[in-house]
CSV table of C-alpha atoms in Angstrom, one decimal:
chain,number,residue,atom,x,y,z
V,1,MET,CA,72.8,-28.3,-54.6
V,2,SER,CA,71.8,-26.7,-51.3
V,3,ALA,CA,68.7,-24.4,-51.0
V,4,GLU,CA,69.2,-20.8,-49.7
V,5,PRO,CA,67.8,-20.1,-46.3
V,6,VAL,CA,64.6,-18.2,-46.4
V,7,ALA,CA,65.1,-14.7,-44.9
V,8,ARG,CA,63.1,-14.0,-41.8
V,9,PRO,CA,61.2,-10.7,-41.4
V,10,ALA,CA,63.0,-8.1,-39.3
V,11,VAL,CA,61.8,-7.6,-35.8
V,12,SER,CA,61.4,-4.0,-34.8
V,13,ALA,CA,63.5,-3.1,-31.6
V,14,GLU,CA,61.0,-0.4,-30.6
V,15,PRO,CA,58.9,-1.2,-27.6
V,16,ALA,CA,55.3,-2.3,-28.3
V,17,GLY,CA,52.7,0.5,-27.9
V,18,PRO,CA,49.5,0.2,-25.9
V,19,ALA,CA,47.1,-2.5,-27.0
V,20,PRO,CA,44.5,-1.3,-29.3
V,21,ALA,CA,41.1,-0.6,-27.9
V,22,THR,CA,38.6,-3.4,-28.6
V,23,ASP,CA,34.8,-3.3,-28.5
V,24,LEU,CA,34.6,-6.3,-26.2
V,25,PRO,CA,32.5,-5.5,-23.1
V,26,ASP,CA,34.1,-5.5,-19.7
V,27,LEU,CA,33.2,-8.9,-18.3
V,28,ALA,CA,34.5,-8.1,-14.7
V,29,LEU,CA,31.1,-7.0,-13.6
V,30,LEU,CA,29.6,-10.4,-14.8
V,31,LEU,CA,32.3,-12.5,-13.3
V,32,VAL,CA,32.4,-10.7,-10.0
V,33,PRO,CA,28.9,-10.2,-8.6
V,34,PRO,CA,28.3,-6.9,-6.6
V,35,ARG,CA,28.4,-7.3,-2.9
V,36,ALA,CA,24.9,-8.1,-1.5
V,37,ARG,CA,23.4,-5.6,0.8
V,38,THR,CA,22.1,-7.1,4.0
V,39,GLY,CA,20.1,-5.9,6.9
V,40,TRP,CA,17.9,-2.9,6.9
V,41,ARG,CA,20.0,-1.3,4.2
V,42,VAL,CA,17.9,-3.3,1.6
V,43,VAL,CA,14.5,-1.9,2.8
V,44,PRO,CA,14.4,1.2,0.6
V,45,ALA,CA,15.4,-0.9,-2.4
V,46,ARG,CA,12.7,-3.6,-1.6
V,47,VAL,CA,10.1,-1.0,-1.0
V,48,ALA,CA,10.8,0.7,-4.3
V,49,ALA,CA,10.9,-2.6,-6.1
V,50,MET,CA,7.5,-3.8,-4.7
V,51,CYS,CA,5.9,-0.3,-5.5
V,52,VAL,CA,7.2,-0.5,-9.1
V,53,VAL,CA,5.7,-4.0,-9.3
V,54,GLU,CA,2.3,-2.7,-8.2
V,55,LEU,CA,2.5,0.2,-10.6
V,56,GLN,CA,3.3,-2.1,-13.5
V,57,LYS,CA,0.4,-4.4,-12.6
V,58,LEU,CA,-1.9,-1.4,-12.7
V,59,ARG,CA,-0.5,-0.2,-15.9
V,60,HIS,CA,-1.1,-3.5,-17.6
V,61,ASP,CA,-4.6,-4.0,-16.2
V,62,ARG,CA,-6.5,-0.9,-14.9
V,63,THR,CA,-9.8,-2.9,-14.5
V,64,GLU,CA,-9.4,-3.2,-10.7
V,65,LEU,CA,-8.9,0.5,-10.4
V,66,TYR,CA,-12.2,1.3,-12.3
V,67,THR,CA,-14.3,-1.5,-10.7
V,68,ARG,CA,-13.1,-0.5,-7.2
V,69,ALA,CA,-14.3,3.0,-7.8
V,70,VAL,CA,-17.9,1.9,-8.2
V,71,GLN,CA,-18.6,1.4,-4.5
V,72,PRO,CA,-17.1,4.7,-3.3
V,73,ALA,CA,-19.2,6.5,-6.0
V,74,LEU,CA,-22.4,4.8,-4.7
V,75,TRP,CA,-21.6,5.7,-1.1
V,76,LEU,CA,-21.1,9.4,-2.1
V,77,LEU,CA,-24.0,9.5,-4.6
V,78,ILE,CA,-26.6,7.6,-2.7
V,79,PHE,CA,-25.7,7.6,1.0
V,80,GLY,CA,-24.1,11.0,1.0
V,81,GLU,CA,-26.6,12.9,-1.1
V,82,THR,CA,-29.5,11.4,0.8
V,83,PHE,CA,-28.3,12.2,4.3
V,84,THR,CA,-27.2,15.7,3.2
V,85,ARG,CA,-30.9,16.4,2.5
V,86,LEU,CA,-32.1,14.7,5.6
V,87,LYS,CA,-29.8,16.6,7.9
V,88,ALA,CA,-30.1,13.7,10.4
V,89,ILE,CA,-26.5,13.5,11.5
V,90,PRO,CA,-25.1,16.6,13.2
V,91,THR,CA,-21.7,17.5,11.6
V,92,GLY,CA,-21.0,21.0,13.1
V,93,GLY,CA,-22.4,22.9,10.2
V,94,ILE,CA,-20.5,21.0,7.5
V,95,PRO,CA,-22.5,19.5,4.7
V,96,TYR,CA,-22.7,15.8,5.3
V,97,LEU,CA,-21.3,15.0,1.9
V,98,ASP,CA,-18.2,17.0,2.8
V,99,PHE,CA,-18.1,15.2,6.2
V,100,LEU,CA,-18.5,11.8,4.5
V,101,ALA,CA,-15.9,12.1,1.7
V,102,PRO,CA,-12.8,11.6,3.8
V,103,GLY,CA,-14.4,8.6,5.5
V,104,ILE,CA,-15.1,7.0,2.0
V,105,ILE,CA,-11.5,7.7,1.0
V,106,ALA,CA,-10.3,5.8,4.1
V,107,GLN,CA,-12.8,3.1,3.5
V,108,SER,CA,-11.8,2.4,-0.1
V,109,ALA,CA,-8.1,2.4,0.9
V,110,MET,CA,-8.9,-0.1,3.6
V,111,PHE,CA,-10.9,-2.4,1.4
V,112,ILE,CA,-7.8,-2.6,-1.0
V,113,ALA,CA,-5.4,-3.4,1.9
V,114,ILE,CA,-7.5,-5.8,4.0
V,115,PHE,CA,-7.4,-8.5,1.2
V,116,TYR,CA,-3.7,-8.0,0.5
V,117,GLY,CA,-3.0,-11.3,2.3
V,118,ILE,CA,-4.7,-13.2,-0.5
V,119,MET,CA,-1.9,-12.1,-2.8
V,120,ILE,CA,0.8,-13.4,-0.5
V,121,ILE,CA,-1.0,-16.8,-0.2
V,122,TRP,CA,-1.1,-16.9,-4.0
V,123,GLU,CA,2.7,-16.1,-4.0
V,124,ARG,CA,3.1,-19.0,-1.6
V,125,ASP,CA,1.2,-21.4,-3.8
V,126,SER,CA,3.1,-20.4,-6.9
V,127,GLY,CA,6.5,-20.7,-5.2
V,128,VAL,CA,7.4,-17.0,-5.4
V,129,LEU,CA,7.3,-16.5,-1.7
V,130,THR,CA,9.8,-19.4,-1.1
V,131,LYS,CA,12.2,-17.8,-3.5
V,132,LEU,CA,11.9,-14.4,-1.8
V,133,LEU,CA,12.6,-16.0,1.6
V,134,VAL,CA,15.9,-17.5,0.5
V,135,THR,CA,17.3,-14.2,-0.4
V,136,PRO,CA,19.4,-12.3,2.1
V,137,THR,CA,16.5,-9.8,2.5
V,138,PRO,CA,15.1,-9.8,6.1
V,139,ARG,CA,11.5,-10.8,6.3
V,140,ALA,CA,10.5,-7.6,7.9
V,141,ALA,CA,11.9,-5.8,4.8
V,142,LEU,CA,9.8,-8.0,2.5
V,143,VAL,CA,6.7,-7.3,4.5
V,144,THR,CA,7.5,-3.6,4.6
V,145,GLY,CA,7.9,-3.5,0.8
V,146,LYS,CA,4.5,-5.3,0.3
V,147,ALA,CA,2.8,-3.0,2.9
V,148,PHE,CA,3.9,0.1,1.2
V,149,ALA,CA,3.1,-1.4,-2.3
V,150,ALA,CA,-0.4,-1.7,-1.0
V,151,GLY,CA,-0.2,2.0,0.0
V,152,VAL,CA,0.6,3.0,-3.5
V,153,LYS,CA,-2.5,1.1,-4.9
V,154,ALA,CA,-4.5,2.7,-2.1
V,155,VAL,CA,-3.2,6.2,-3.0
V,156,LEU,CA,-4.3,5.7,-6.7
V,157,GLN,CA,-7.7,4.6,-5.4
V,158,ALA,CA,-7.9,7.7,-3.1
V,159,ALA,CA,-7.1,9.9,-6.0
V,160,VAL,CA,-10.1,8.6,-7.9
V,161,VAL,CA,-12.4,9.2,-4.9
V,162,VAL,CA,-11.0,12.7,-4.4
V,163,VAL,CA,-11.9,13.5,-8.1
V,164,LEU,CA,-15.4,11.9,-7.6
V,165,ALA,CA,-16.0,14.0,-4.5
V,166,ALA,CA,-14.7,17.2,-6.1
V,167,ALA,CA,-17.1,16.5,-9.1
V,168,LEU,CA,-20.0,16.3,-6.6
V,169,GLY,CA,-19.1,19.6,-5.1
V,170,VAL,CA,-17.2,18.7,-2.0
V,171,ALA,CA,-15.1,21.6,-0.9
V,172,MET,CA,-11.6,20.2,-0.4
V,173,THR,CA,-8.3,21.9,-0.2
V,174,TRP,CA,-5.9,21.7,-3.0
V,175,ASN,CA,-2.9,22.9,-0.9
V,176,PRO,CA,0.1,20.7,-2.0
V,177,LEU,CA,1.4,20.2,1.6
V,178,ARG,CA,-2.0,19.1,2.9
V,179,LEU,CA,-2.3,16.7,-0.1
V,180,LEU,CA,1.0,15.4,0.8
V,181,GLY,CA,-0.2,14.8,4.3
V,182,VAL,CA,-3.2,13.0,2.9
V,183,VAL,CA,-0.9,10.6,0.8
V,184,VAL,CA,1.1,9.9,4.1
V,185,ALA,CA,-2.1,9.1,6.0
V,186,VAL,CA,-3.4,6.8,3.2
V,187,VAL,CA,-0.1,5.0,3.0
V,188,LEU,CA,0.2,4.5,6.7
V,189,GLY,CA,-3.3,3.2,7.1
V,190,SER,CA,-3.0,0.9,4.1
V,191,ALA,CA,0.3,-0.3,5.4
V,192,PHE,CA,-1.4,-1.3,8.7
V,193,PHE,CA,-4.4,-3.0,7.1
V,194,SER,CA,-2.3,-4.9,4.7
V,195,CYS,CA,-0.1,-6.1,7.4
V,196,LEU,CA,-3.1,-7.1,9.3
V,197,SER,CA,-4.3,-9.1,6.4
V,198,MET,CA,-0.8,-10.7,5.9
V,199,ALA,CA,-0.8,-11.6,9.6
V,200,ILE,CA,-4.2,-13.3,9.4
V,201,ALA,CA,-2.9,-15.1,6.3
V,202,GLY,CA,-0.1,-16.5,8.3
V,203,LEU,CA,-2.6,-17.9,10.8
V,204,VAL,CA,-5.4,-19.2,8.5
V,205,LEU,CA,-3.0,-20.2,5.6
V,206,THR,CA,-5.8,-20.5,3.0
V,207,ARG,CA,-7.4,-18.0,0.7
V,208,ASP,CA,-11.0,-19.2,1.5
V,209,ARG,CA,-10.5,-18.7,5.3
V,210,LEU,CA,-8.8,-15.3,4.7
V,211,MET,CA,-11.6,-14.1,2.5
V,212,GLY,CA,-14.3,-15.1,5.1
V,213,ILE,CA,-12.4,-13.4,7.9
V,214,GLY,CA,-11.7,-10.2,5.8
V,215,GLN,CA,-15.3,-9.8,5.0
V,216,ALA,CA,-16.2,-10.5,8.6
V,217,ILE,CA,-13.9,-7.7,10.1
V,218,THR,CA,-14.2,-5.1,7.3
V,219,MET,CA,-17.7,-3.7,7.9
V,220,PRO,CA,-17.2,-3.7,11.8
V,221,LEU,CA,-14.0,-1.8,11.4
V,222,PHE,CA,-15.8,0.7,9.1
V,223,PHE,CA,-18.9,1.2,11.2
V,224,ALA,CA,-16.9,1.3,14.5
V,225,SER,CA,-15.1,4.4,13.2
V,226,ASN,CA,-15.9,8.0,12.7
V,227,ALA,CA,-16.2,7.5,8.9
V,228,LEU,CA,-19.9,7.9,8.8
V,229,TYR,CA,-20.9,9.8,12.0
V,230,PRO,CA,-19.0,11.7,14.9
V,231,VAL,CA,-17.8,9.5,17.7
V,232,ASP,CA,-19.9,11.5,20.2
V,233,LEU,CA,-23.1,10.0,18.7
V,234,MET,CA,-22.0,6.6,19.5
V,235,PRO,CA,-22.8,4.6,22.7
V,236,GLY,CA,-20.0,4.5,25.3
V,237,TRP,CA,-18.9,1.0,24.4
V,238,LEU,CA,-18.6,1.8,20.7
V,239,GLN,CA,-16.7,5.0,21.5
V,240,ALA,CA,-14.1,2.8,23.3
V,241,VAL,CA,-14.0,0.5,20.2
V,242,SER,CA,-13.7,3.5,17.9
V,243,ARG,CA,-10.8,5.0,19.9
V,244,ALA,CA,-8.8,1.7,19.5
V,245,ASN,CA,-9.6,1.5,15.8
V,246,PRO,CA,-6.8,2.8,13.6
V,247,LEU,CA,-9.3,3.6,10.9
V,248,SER,CA,-10.7,6.5,13.2
V,249,TYR,CA,-7.3,8.2,13.3
V,250,GLN,CA,-6.9,7.9,9.6
V,251,VAL,CA,-10.4,9.4,9.0
V,252,ASP,CA,-9.6,12.3,11.5
V,253,ALA,CA,-6.4,13.0,9.7
V,254,LEU,CA,-8.0,13.0,6.2
V,255,ARG,CA,-10.9,15.1,7.4
V,256,GLY,CA,-8.7,17.7,9.1
V,257,LEU,CA,-6.3,17.9,6.0
V,258,LEU,CA,-9.0,17.8,3.3
V,259,ILE,CA,-11.8,19.9,4.6
V,260,GLY,CA,-10.2,21.7,7.6
V,261,THR,CA,-12.2,20.3,10.4
V,262,PRO,CA,-10.5,20.3,13.9
V,263,ALA,CA,-8.2,17.4,14.0
V,264,HIS,CA,-5.5,15.8,16.2
V,265,LEU,CA,-2.9,15.4,13.5
V,266,PRO,CA,0.2,14.7,15.7
V,267,LEU,CA,-1.8,12.0,17.6
V,268,ASP,CA,-3.3,10.7,14.4
V,269,PHE,CA,0.0,10.2,12.6
V,270,ALA,CA,1.7,8.8,15.7
V,271,VAL,CA,-1.1,6.1,16.1
V,272,LEU,CA,-0.9,5.2,12.5
V,273,THR,CA,2.9,5.0,12.5
V,274,LEU,CA,2.8,2.8,15.7
V,275,ALA,CA,0.1,0.6,14.3
V,276,SER,CA,2.0,0.1,11.0
V,277,GLY,CA,5.2,-0.9,12.9
V,278,LEU,CA,3.3,-3.4,15.1
V,279,GLY,CA,1.6,-4.7,11.9
V,280,ILE,CA,4.9,-5.2,10.2
V,281,ALA,CA,6.3,-7.0,13.2
V,282,ALA,CA,3.4,-9.3,13.4
V,283,ALA,CA,3.2,-10.1,9.8
V,284,SER,CA,7.1,-10.7,9.6
V,285,GLY,CA,6.8,-13.1,12.6
V,286,LEU,CA,4.1,-15.1,10.9
V,287,LEU,CA,5.7,-15.1,7.3
V,288,GLY,CA,7.8,-18.1,8.0
V,289,ARG,CA,4.7,-20.1,9.1
V,290,LEU,CA,3.0,-19.3,5.8
V,291,ALA,CA,6.0,-20.5,3.8
V,292,ARG,CA,6.1,-24.0,5.4
């Protein structure tokens, strides 16, 4: 006895509709990496990334911000208040504390930036710098990003000093455009000094040597500027040194923007921009030597 064939299900002759939507993610973005940006097009992204890193470091640990505010506070409280009473330094009718405050802002920003090379030596020792150098990012873009990251930290420090000075009665402007100019002057000055530090790091290669050189040049840069006294009071040779010192142009710009003294703002910003560009070029040229 033969078995009856099993009936097959009927196949619909209608065309198949569109495939139902699934919840699976589109893997195309994972399988095909985005085209890498090369050249100077990556500079804004690198600068932003380095600045975000610095802000995250400060957000997790604000100790450095507080401890670095002690020295500017002592300068304003002790040196500024004392010489304001002595009236020993002619400042053109401006209270000496007002004259001193922009110089202390520039000094605190320089002190942050001048030891920035220690960080890049630490990155070399931990292998981070080698990983950064194998990326398609130009070395100048890396140095620029780090220089402006130092500027972000210096701006936060400068804001603390501005608040201290205002609390001591220093008559400063609160004009937003002038304060924006203050931020630009602080960032440019910090970019130059951080690049100077990174260039020295590329020469000396060790943290101990960089620390010694940094301490050796910091105070001469500060005293050979117009931060504490007008340039006209200096001997001739020191006036020449002061005019070659980028810190003098930064102080002149800050003083003119914050307390309204006569300043040479176009010259100040031009010198700071040129010094920053030269610093970036020098530090990028020595970055490869640091990574060997």
